[in-house]
XYZ file of C-alpha atoms in Angstrom:
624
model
C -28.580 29.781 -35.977
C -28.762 28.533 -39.665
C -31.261 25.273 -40.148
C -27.721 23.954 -41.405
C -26.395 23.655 -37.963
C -28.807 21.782 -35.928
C -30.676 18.882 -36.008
C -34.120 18.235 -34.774
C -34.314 15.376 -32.144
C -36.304 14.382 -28.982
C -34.084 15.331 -25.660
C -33.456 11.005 -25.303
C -32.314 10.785 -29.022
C -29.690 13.714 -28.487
C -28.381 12.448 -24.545
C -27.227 8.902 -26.695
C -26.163 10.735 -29.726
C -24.019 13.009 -26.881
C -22.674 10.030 -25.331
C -22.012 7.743 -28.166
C -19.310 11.058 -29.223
C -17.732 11.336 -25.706
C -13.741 9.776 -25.028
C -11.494 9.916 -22.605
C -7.930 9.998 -23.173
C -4.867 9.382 -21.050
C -1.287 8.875 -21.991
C -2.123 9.028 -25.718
C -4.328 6.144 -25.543
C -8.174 7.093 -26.270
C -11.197 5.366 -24.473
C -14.844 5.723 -25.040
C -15.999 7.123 -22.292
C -19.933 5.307 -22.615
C -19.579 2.201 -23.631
C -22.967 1.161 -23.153
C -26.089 1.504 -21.545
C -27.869 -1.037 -18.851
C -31.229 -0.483 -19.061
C -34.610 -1.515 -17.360
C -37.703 -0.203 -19.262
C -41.042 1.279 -17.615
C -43.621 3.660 -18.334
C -40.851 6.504 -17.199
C -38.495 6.062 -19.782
C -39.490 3.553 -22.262
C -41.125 5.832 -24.815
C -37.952 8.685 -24.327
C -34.949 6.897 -23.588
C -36.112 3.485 -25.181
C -37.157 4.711 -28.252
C -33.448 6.069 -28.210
C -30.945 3.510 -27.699
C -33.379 1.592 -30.165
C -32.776 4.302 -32.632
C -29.074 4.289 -32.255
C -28.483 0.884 -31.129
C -25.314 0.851 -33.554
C -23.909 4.014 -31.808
C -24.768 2.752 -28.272
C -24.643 -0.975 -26.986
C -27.419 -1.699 -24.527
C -27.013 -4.551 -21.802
C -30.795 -5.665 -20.157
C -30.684 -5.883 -16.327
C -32.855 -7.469 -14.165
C -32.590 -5.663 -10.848
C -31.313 -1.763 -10.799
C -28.811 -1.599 -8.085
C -26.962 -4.293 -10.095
C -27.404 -2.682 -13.133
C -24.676 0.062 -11.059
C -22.882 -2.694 -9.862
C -22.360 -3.776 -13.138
C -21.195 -0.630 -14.577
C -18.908 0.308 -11.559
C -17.268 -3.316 -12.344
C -16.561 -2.152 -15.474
C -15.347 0.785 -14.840
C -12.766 -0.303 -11.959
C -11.570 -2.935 -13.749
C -10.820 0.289 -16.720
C -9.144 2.308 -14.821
C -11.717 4.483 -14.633
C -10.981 5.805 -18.072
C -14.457 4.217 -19.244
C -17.905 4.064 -17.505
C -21.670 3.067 -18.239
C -24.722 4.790 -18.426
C -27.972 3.295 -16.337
C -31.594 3.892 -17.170
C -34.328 2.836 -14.818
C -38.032 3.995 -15.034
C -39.382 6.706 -12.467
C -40.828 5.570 -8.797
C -39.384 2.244 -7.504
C -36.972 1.973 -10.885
C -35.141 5.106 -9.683
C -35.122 4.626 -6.003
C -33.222 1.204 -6.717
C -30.362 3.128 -7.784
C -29.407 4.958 -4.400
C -27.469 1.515 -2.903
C -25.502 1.368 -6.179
C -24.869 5.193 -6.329
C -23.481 5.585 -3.051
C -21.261 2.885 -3.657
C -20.030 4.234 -6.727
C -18.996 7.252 -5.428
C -17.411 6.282 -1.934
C -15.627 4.306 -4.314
C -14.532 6.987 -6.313
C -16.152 4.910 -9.629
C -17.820 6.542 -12.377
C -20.972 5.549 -13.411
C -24.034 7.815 -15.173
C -27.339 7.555 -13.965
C -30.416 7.903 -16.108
C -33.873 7.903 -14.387
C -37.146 8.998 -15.672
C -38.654 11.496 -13.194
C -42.460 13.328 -12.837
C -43.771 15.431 -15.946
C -41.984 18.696 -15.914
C -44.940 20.493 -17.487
C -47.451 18.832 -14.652
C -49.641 18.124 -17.341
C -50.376 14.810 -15.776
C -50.126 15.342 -12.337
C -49.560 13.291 -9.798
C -48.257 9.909 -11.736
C -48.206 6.671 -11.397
C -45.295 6.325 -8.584
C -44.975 9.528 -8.086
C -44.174 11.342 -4.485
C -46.281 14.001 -3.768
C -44.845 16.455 -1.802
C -47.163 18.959 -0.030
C -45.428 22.311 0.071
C -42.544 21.295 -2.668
C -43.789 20.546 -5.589
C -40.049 19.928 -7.375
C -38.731 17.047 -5.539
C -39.739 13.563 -7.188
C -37.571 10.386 -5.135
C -34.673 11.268 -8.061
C -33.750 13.390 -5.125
C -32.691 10.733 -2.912
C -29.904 9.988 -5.460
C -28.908 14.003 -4.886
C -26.112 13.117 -1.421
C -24.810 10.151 -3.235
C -24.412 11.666 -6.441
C -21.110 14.084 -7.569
C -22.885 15.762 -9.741
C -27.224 16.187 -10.303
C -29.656 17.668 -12.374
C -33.017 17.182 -13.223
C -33.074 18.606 -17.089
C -36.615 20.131 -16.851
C -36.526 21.795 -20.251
C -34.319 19.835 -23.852
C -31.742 23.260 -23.938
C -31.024 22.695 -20.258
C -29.286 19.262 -21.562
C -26.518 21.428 -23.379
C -24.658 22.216 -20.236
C -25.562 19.666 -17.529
C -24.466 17.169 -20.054
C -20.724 18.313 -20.728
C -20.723 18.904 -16.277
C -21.528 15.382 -16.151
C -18.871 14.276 -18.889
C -16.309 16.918 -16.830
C -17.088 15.182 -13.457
C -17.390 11.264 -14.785
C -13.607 11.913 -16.165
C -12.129 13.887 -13.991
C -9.550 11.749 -11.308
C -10.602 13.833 -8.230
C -13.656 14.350 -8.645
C -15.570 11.123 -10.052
C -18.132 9.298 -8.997
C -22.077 8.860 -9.566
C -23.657 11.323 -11.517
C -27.386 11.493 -11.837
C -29.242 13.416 -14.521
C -33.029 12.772 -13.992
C -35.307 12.878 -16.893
C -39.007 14.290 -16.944
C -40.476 11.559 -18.792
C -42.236 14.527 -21.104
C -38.967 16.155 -21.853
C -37.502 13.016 -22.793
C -39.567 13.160 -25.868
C -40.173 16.646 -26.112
C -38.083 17.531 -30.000
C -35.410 20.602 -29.879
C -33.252 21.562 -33.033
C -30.113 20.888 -31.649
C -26.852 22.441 -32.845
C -24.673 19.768 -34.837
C -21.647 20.948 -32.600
C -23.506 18.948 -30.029
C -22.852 15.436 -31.744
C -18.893 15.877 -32.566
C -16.362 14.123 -31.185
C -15.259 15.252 -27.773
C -12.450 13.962 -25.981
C -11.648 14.370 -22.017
C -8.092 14.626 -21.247
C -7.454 12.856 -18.007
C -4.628 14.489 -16.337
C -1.799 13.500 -14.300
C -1.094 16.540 -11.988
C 2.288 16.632 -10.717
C 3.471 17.372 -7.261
C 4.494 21.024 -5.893
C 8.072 21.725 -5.851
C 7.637 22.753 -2.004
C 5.387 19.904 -1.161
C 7.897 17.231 -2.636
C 11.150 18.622 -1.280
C 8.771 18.295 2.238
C 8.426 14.705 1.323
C 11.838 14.118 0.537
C 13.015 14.884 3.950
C 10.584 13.266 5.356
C 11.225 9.939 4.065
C 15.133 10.885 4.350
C 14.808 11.348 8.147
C 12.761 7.877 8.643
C 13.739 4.880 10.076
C 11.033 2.714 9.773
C 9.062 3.969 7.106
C 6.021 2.113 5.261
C 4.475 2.396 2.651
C 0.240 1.830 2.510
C -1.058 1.560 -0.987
C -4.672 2.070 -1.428
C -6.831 1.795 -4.799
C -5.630 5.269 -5.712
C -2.538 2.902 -7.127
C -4.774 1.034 -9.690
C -6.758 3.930 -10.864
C -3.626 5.607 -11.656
C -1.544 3.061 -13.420
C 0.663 3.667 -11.009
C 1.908 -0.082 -10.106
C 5.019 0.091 -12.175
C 6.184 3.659 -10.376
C 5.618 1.730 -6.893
C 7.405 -1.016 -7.803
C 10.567 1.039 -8.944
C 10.271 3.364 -5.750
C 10.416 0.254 -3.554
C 13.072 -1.383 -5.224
C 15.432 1.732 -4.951
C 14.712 2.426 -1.651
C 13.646 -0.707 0.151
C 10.409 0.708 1.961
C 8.090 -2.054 2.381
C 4.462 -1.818 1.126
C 1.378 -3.171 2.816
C -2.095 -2.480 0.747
C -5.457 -1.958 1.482
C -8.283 -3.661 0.080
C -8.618 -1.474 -2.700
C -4.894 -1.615 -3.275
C -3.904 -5.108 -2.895
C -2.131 -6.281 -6.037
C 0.286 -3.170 -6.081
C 3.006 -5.417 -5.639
C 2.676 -8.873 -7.473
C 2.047 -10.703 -4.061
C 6.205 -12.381 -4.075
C 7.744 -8.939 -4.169
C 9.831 -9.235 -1.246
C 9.062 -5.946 0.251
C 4.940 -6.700 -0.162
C 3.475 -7.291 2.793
C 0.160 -8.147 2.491
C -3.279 -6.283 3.545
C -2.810 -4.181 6.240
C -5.107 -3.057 8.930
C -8.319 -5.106 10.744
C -8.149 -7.713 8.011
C -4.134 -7.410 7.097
C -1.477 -9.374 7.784
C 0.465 -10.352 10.858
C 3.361 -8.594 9.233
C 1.767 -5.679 8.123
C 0.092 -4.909 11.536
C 3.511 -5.285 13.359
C 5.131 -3.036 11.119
C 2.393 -0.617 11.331
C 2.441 -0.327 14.820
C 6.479 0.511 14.655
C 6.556 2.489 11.926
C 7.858 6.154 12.254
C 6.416 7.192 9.033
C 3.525 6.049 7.330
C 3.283 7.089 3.064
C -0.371 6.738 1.976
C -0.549 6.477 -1.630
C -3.756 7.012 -2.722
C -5.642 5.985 0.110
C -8.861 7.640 2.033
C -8.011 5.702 5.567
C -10.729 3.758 6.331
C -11.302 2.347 10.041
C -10.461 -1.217 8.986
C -7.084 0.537 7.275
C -5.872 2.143 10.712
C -7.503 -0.342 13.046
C -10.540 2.576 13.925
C -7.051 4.572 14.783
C -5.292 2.198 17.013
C -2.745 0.937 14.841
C -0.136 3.507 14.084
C 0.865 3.386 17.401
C 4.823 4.987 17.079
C 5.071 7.825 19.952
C 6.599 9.876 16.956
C 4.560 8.791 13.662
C 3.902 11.263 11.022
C 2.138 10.363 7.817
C 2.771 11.527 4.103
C 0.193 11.522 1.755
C 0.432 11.493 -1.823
C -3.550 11.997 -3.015
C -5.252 13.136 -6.219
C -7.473 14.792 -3.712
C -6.601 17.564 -1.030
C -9.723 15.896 0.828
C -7.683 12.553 1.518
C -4.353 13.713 1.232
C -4.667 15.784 4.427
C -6.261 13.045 6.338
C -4.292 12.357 9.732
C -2.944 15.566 10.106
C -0.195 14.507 6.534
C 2.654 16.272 4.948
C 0.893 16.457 1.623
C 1.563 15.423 -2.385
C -1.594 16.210 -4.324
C -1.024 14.893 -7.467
C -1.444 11.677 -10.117
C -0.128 8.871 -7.893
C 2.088 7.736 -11.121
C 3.275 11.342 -11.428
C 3.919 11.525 -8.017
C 6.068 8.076 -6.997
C 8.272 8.786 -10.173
C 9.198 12.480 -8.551
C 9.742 10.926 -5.139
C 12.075 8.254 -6.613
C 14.043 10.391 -8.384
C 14.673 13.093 -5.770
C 15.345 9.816 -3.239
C 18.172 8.908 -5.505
C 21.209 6.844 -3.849
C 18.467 6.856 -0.207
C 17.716 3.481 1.323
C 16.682 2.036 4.527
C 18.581 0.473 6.798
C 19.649 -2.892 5.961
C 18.375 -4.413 9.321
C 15.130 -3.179 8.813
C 14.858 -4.725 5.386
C 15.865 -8.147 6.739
C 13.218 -7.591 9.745
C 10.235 -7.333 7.239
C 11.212 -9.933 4.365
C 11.588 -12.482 8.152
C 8.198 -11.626 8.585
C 6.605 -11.955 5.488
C 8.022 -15.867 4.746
C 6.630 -16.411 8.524
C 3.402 -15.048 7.028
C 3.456 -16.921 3.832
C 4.130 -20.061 5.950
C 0.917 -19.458 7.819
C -0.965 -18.971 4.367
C 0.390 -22.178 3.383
C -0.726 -24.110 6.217
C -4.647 -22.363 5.568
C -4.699 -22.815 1.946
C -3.569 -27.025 2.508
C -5.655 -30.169 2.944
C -4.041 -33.134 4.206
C -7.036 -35.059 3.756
C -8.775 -34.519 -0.056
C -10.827 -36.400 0.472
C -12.664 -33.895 3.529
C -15.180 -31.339 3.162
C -13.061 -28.182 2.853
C -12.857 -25.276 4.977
C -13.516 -21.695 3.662
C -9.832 -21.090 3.816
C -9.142 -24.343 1.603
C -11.443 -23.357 -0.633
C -9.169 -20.241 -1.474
C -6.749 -22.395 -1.371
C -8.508 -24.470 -4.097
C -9.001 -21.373 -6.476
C -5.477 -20.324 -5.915
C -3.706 -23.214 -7.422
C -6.306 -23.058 -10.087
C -6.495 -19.338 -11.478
C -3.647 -17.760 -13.686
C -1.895 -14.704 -13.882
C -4.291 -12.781 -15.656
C -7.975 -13.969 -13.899
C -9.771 -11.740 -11.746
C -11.287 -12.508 -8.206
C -14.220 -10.882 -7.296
C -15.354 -10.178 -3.345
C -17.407 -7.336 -1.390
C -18.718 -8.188 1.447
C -19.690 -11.374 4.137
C -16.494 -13.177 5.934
C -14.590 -13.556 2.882
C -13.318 -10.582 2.084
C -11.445 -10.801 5.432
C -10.077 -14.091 4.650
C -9.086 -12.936 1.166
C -7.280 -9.811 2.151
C -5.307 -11.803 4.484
C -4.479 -15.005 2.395
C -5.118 -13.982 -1.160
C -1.911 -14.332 -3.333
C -2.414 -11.486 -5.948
C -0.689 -12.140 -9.095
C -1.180 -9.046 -10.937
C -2.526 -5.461 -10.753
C -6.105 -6.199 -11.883
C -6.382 -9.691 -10.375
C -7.554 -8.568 -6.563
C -11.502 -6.996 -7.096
C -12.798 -6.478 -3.878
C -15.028 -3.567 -3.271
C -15.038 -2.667 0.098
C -15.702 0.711 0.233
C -19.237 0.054 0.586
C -18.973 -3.508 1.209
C -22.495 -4.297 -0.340
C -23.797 -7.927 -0.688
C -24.976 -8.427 -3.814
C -22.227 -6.566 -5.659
C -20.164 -9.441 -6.636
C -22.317 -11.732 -9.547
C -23.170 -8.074 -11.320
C -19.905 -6.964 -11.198
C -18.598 -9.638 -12.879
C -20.966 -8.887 -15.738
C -19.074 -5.809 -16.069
C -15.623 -7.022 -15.630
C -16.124 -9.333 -18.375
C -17.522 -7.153 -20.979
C -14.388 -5.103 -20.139
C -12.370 -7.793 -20.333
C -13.885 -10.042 -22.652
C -10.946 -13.195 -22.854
C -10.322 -12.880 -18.984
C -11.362 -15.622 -16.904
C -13.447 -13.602 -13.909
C -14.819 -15.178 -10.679
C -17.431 -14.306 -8.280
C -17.046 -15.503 -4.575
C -20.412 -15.257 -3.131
C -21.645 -16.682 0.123
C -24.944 -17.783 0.991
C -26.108 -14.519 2.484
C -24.805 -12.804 -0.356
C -26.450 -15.091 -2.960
C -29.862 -14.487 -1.381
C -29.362 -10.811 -1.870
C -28.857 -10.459 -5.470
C -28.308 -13.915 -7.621
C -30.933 -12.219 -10.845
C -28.103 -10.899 -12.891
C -26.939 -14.438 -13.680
C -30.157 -14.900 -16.005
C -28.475 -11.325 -17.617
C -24.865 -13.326 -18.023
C -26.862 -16.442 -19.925
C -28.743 -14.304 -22.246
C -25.410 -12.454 -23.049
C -23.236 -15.361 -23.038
C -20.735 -13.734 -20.540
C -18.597 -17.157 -19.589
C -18.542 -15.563 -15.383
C -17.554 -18.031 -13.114
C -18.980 -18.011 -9.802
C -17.921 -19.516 -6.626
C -21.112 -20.485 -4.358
C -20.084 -21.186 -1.062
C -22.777 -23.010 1.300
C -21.821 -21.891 5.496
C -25.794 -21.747 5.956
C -25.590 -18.284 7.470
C -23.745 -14.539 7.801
C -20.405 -16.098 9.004
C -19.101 -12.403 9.608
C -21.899 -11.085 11.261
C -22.145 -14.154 13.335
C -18.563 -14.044 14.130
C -19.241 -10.174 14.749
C -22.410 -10.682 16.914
C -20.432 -13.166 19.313
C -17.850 -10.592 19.821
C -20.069 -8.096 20.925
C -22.042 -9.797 22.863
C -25.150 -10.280 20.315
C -24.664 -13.868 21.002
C -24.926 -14.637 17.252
C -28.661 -13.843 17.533
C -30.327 -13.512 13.763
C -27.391 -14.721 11.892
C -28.131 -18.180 10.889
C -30.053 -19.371 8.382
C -32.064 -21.638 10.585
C -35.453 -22.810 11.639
C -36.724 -21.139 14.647
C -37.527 -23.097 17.457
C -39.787 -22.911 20.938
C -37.640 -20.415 22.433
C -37.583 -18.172 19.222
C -34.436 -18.258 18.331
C -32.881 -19.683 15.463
C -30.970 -22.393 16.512
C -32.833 -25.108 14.870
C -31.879 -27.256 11.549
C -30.322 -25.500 8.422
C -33.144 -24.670 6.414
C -33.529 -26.789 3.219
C -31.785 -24.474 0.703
C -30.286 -25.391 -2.553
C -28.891 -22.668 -4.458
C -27.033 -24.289 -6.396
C -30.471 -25.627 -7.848
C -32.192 -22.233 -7.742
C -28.584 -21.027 -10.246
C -29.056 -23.769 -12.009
C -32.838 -23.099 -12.395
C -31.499 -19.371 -13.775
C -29.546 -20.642 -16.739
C -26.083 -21.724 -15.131
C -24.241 -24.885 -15.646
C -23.747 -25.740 -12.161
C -20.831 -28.457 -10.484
C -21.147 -29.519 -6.884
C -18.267 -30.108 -5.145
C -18.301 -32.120 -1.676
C -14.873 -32.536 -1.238
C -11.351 -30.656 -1.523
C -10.549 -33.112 -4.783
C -13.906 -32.310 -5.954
C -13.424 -29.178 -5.684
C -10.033 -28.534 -7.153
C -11.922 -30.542 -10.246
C -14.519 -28.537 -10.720
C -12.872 -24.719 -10.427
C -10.450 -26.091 -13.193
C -13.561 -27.468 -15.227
C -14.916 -24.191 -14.779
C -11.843 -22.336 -15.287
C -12.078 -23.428 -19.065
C -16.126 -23.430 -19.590
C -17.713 -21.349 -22.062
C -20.534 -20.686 -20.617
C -21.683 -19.244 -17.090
C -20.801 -21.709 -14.925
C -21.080 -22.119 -11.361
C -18.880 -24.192 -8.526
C -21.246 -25.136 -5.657
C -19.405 -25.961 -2.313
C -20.388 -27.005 1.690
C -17.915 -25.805 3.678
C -17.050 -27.507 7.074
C -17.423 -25.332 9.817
C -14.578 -23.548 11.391
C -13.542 -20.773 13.045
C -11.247 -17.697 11.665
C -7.814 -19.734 10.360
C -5.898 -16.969 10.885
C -7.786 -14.482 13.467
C -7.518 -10.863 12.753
C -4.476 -8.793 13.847
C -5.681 -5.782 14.881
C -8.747 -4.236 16.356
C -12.376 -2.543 14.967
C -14.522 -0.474 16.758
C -17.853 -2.017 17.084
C -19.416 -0.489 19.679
C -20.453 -2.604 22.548
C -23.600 -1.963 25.347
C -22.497 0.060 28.180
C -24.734 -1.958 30.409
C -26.531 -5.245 30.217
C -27.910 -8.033 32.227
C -26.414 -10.501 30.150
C -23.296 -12.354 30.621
C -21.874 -12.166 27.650
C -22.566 -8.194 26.706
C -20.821 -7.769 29.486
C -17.874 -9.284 29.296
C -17.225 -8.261 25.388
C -18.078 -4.360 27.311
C -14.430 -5.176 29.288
C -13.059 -6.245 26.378
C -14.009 -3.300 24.623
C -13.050 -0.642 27.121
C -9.644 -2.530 26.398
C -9.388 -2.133 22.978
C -10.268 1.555 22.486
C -7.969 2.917 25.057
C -5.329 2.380 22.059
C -7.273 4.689 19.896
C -4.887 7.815 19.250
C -5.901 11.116 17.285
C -2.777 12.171 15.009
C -2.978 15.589 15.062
């Protein structure tokens, strides 16, 4: 090789050269694949990867975090709210740096969100041996706690020597871009090799683009499906986030309105349908809809479009509860397409709703059946009304009024931001989503703490877009340090704080179960050792404040209605601070989810939730 064609740099300097040259492109339209680095500096990679992005800061924006999981969070954010089609890297220092990273991995690739990981890791020459936070390992003298990251990763390496980068770098570009296969991808870097020099071949540094495919279906698989929905009386459709990542709304939206098959979503795909398409339905499973759920039950054939069936989707398998139900799934993935024993369409979910409508010209569903569902939905949308409204503005509102609040607030084009806590139930339920983007909620993983980072990286996606954070208490507590990353970046997030002094879910939960609410109140503990003292003395809307945030405290539903629309319009981070009154479920969930209870217990209450239990789970069929 000619001194011509390479170009001497350290194994860090390269990586961000590499990445700063990598796109994505999809239906003619090009995306940069990196668009930036988050970043937490210690002794593990602030001399290799550091030095780097400080070297090419022009070629490769960096964004300082303050806590690593939410770095991830961050970047997944980003990348959902892209269609996938662009991602962020994350650097984190080795030891307690790296380890951060596993909550945010694994959610990143249950989710099917790519995001790159970049930790520093041991020396690979063992010239300094052990480190500072290192794991020693007695008989394996290889593994550093990078491998932690290896079962929540898609793809991992640990790039012991600068050539080894060649390769593992294009797999991780493949796997990052690729529709079926994406996730987290980890490559772990030996702090030495990071700043170890290689003459690297200038083919390295071009431009390299990713073509992100749209597979479309098999002849013999789609002339399956086409019968299938042909022969159907009562067929429904369940739209997961495979929808969204696809681009696929528009092809949904024409398949329903030729054929009249109604469409219930899942959290992931709510927003498939603009919420007043009258065949949308709503959420469907544990958290869904009362119109959803009955349909479910009844329906003869069930079309999963791009969803992976979770256990709050099918009710933990009591809710498709036709004698004669068969499913049809259209997947990017064989592994979720053949869940529930499914006639099968493997392919781009945009690809595959535009074959299906075609080859179901001139087929519709029985007129009755459309005037059964679009009944139940205005019954439903009556019983969201009556939630969302306050007679009395002048009350402290409930946590359903407070949606109601943001609703008549937020436009077309804002995004809503949820994962985890007893909002996202409310939400799924009573949310009104107004467009494809609008409905965030990651609950895949359901992980407190996700929602102020994400955000971050919705907004620097979306840079003119009004974005929100709901965040309970509990929630709060968890993660609240990225907001000090919004003020130094100037990212305008809004966040909804919302005060129920305690895990309202898991309370909820815990009384169902017989746990008797034990540990899920954020109270002082009295004689008896429980917590069922005074609410502790808490203000967070102080401790945001205290972080940078402009913060407005709302005490009542007029107060409140004032301050999201101040905050709508602010420039500046700006957070909504809100008491809710106490109350139980407005609208209590419409099917079941198996929490299992205590087969035996000398209390009162275990017992009885035991009965209720034994119940419930006789309903549970295996679709085979």
């Amino acid at each position: 090789m000619s001194a011509a064609a390479t170009r001497r740099l350290t194994t860090a300097q390269a990586l961000v050269r590499f990445l700063a040259a990598q796109y994505t492109e999809r239906d003619g339209v090009r995306h940069r694949l990196i668009a930036g680095t988050w970043g937490i500096f210690g002794h593990g990679n602030v001399a290799g990867l550091g030095q780097a992005l400080v070297e090419y800061r022009e070629a490769m924006p960096y964004h300082q975090g303050r806590n690593e999981q939410a770095m991830v969070h961050a970047a997944v954010g980003h990348a959902r709210h892209l269609n996938r089609l662009s991602a962020q890297a994350v650097t984190t220092s080795i030891g307690p740096g790296a380890t951060n990273l596993v909550t945010g991995a694994a959610l990143a690739t249950i989710n099917r969100l790519p995001v790159l990981l970049l930790p520093g890791d041991y020396f690979a020459s063992h010239a300094a041996d052990p480190l500072l936070q290192q794991l020693e390992h007695p008989v394996e003298a290889d593994v550093s706690v990078n491998d932690a990251l290896r079962p929540v990763s898609r793809y991992f390496d640990r790039i012991t020597r600068p050539e080894a980068l060649l390769a593992s770098a294009l797999q991780a570009m493949r796997v990052l871009s690729d529709p079926a296969e994406t996730g987290a991808v980890t490559l772990a870097l030996p702090q030495d090799v990071q700043a170890e020099a290689y003459d690297w071949p200038e083919e390295f540094f071009a431009d390299r683009v990713w073509r992100v495919r749209r597979p479309a279906p098999d002849p013999v698989e789609l002339a399956e499906a086409v019968r299938a929905v042909r022969a159907a009386a009562r067929p429904l459709i369940v739209a997961g986030g495979g929808v969204h990542h696809s681009e696929a709304e528009a092809a949904l939206k024409a398949l329903v309105d030729a054929t009249g098959i109604p469409v219930a979503s899942t959290q992931a795909g709510k927003g498939a349908l603009r919420h007043d398409h009258p065949a949308d339905l709503g959420g469907i499973g544990h958290t869904g809809t009362a119109v959803s759920d009955a349909l479910a039950r009844t329906a003869d054939l069930v079309i999963g479009v791009g969803t992976r069936y979770s256990d709050f989707t099918t009710a933990s398998g009591t809710l498709f509860q036709h004698p004669g139900v068969r499913f049809l799934n259209l997947n990017i993935t064989a592994f979720d397409a053949h869940k529930l024993a499914a006639a099968t369409l493997v392919c781009d979910a945009r690809s595959g709703l535009t074959a299906l409508t075609e080859a179901l010209a001139g087929h519709r569903v029985d007129a009755a059946y459309e005037a059964e569902y679009r009944t139940g939905r205005v019954r439903w949308e009556e019983a969201v009304e009556g939630a969302f409204r306050a007679d009395d503005e002048s009350a402290v509102p409930t946590q359903t009024q407070v949606l109601g609040a943001l609703d008549a607030v937020v436009g077309d084009e804002d995004v809503v931001i949820n994962a985890a806590g007893s909002l996202p139930g409310d939400l799924h339920k009573l949310w009104r989503a107004r467009s494809p983007r609008q409905y965030h909620l990651e609950y895949g993983y359901s992980c407190m703490g996700y929602e102020i980072p994400a955000a971050l990286g919705v907004q620097q996606a979306a840079p003119d877009t009004p974005v929100w954070a709901l965040v309970g208490d509990g929630t709060y507590l968890m993660n609240p340090t990225e907001i000090v990353t919004a003020v130094q970046e100037n990212l305008p997030v809004k966040l909804v704080l919302v005060q129920n002094h305690g895990y309202a879910s898991i309370g909820g939960l815990s009384e169902s179960v017989g746990a008797e609410r034990f540990g899920t109140d954020y109270r002082h503990r009295v004689a008896d050792g429980s917590f069922t003292g005074a609410p502790l003395p808490l203000d967070l809307a102080a401790n945001a404040a205290s972080l940078g945030m402009d913060v407005l405290r709302a005490k009542t539903v007029r107060e409140l209605r004032e301050a999201l629309s101040t905050a709508r319009a602010a420039t500046r981070p700006t957070c909504v601070y809100v008491e809710t009154a106490p109350a139980g479920a407005a609208l209590p969930a419409q099917a079941w989810w198996d929490v299992p209870v205590a087969e035996v217990s000398a209390r009162e209450a275990a017992t009885q939730a035991r009965a209720a239990y034994e119940r419930a789970v006789a309903d549970r069929r295996r679709h085979l």
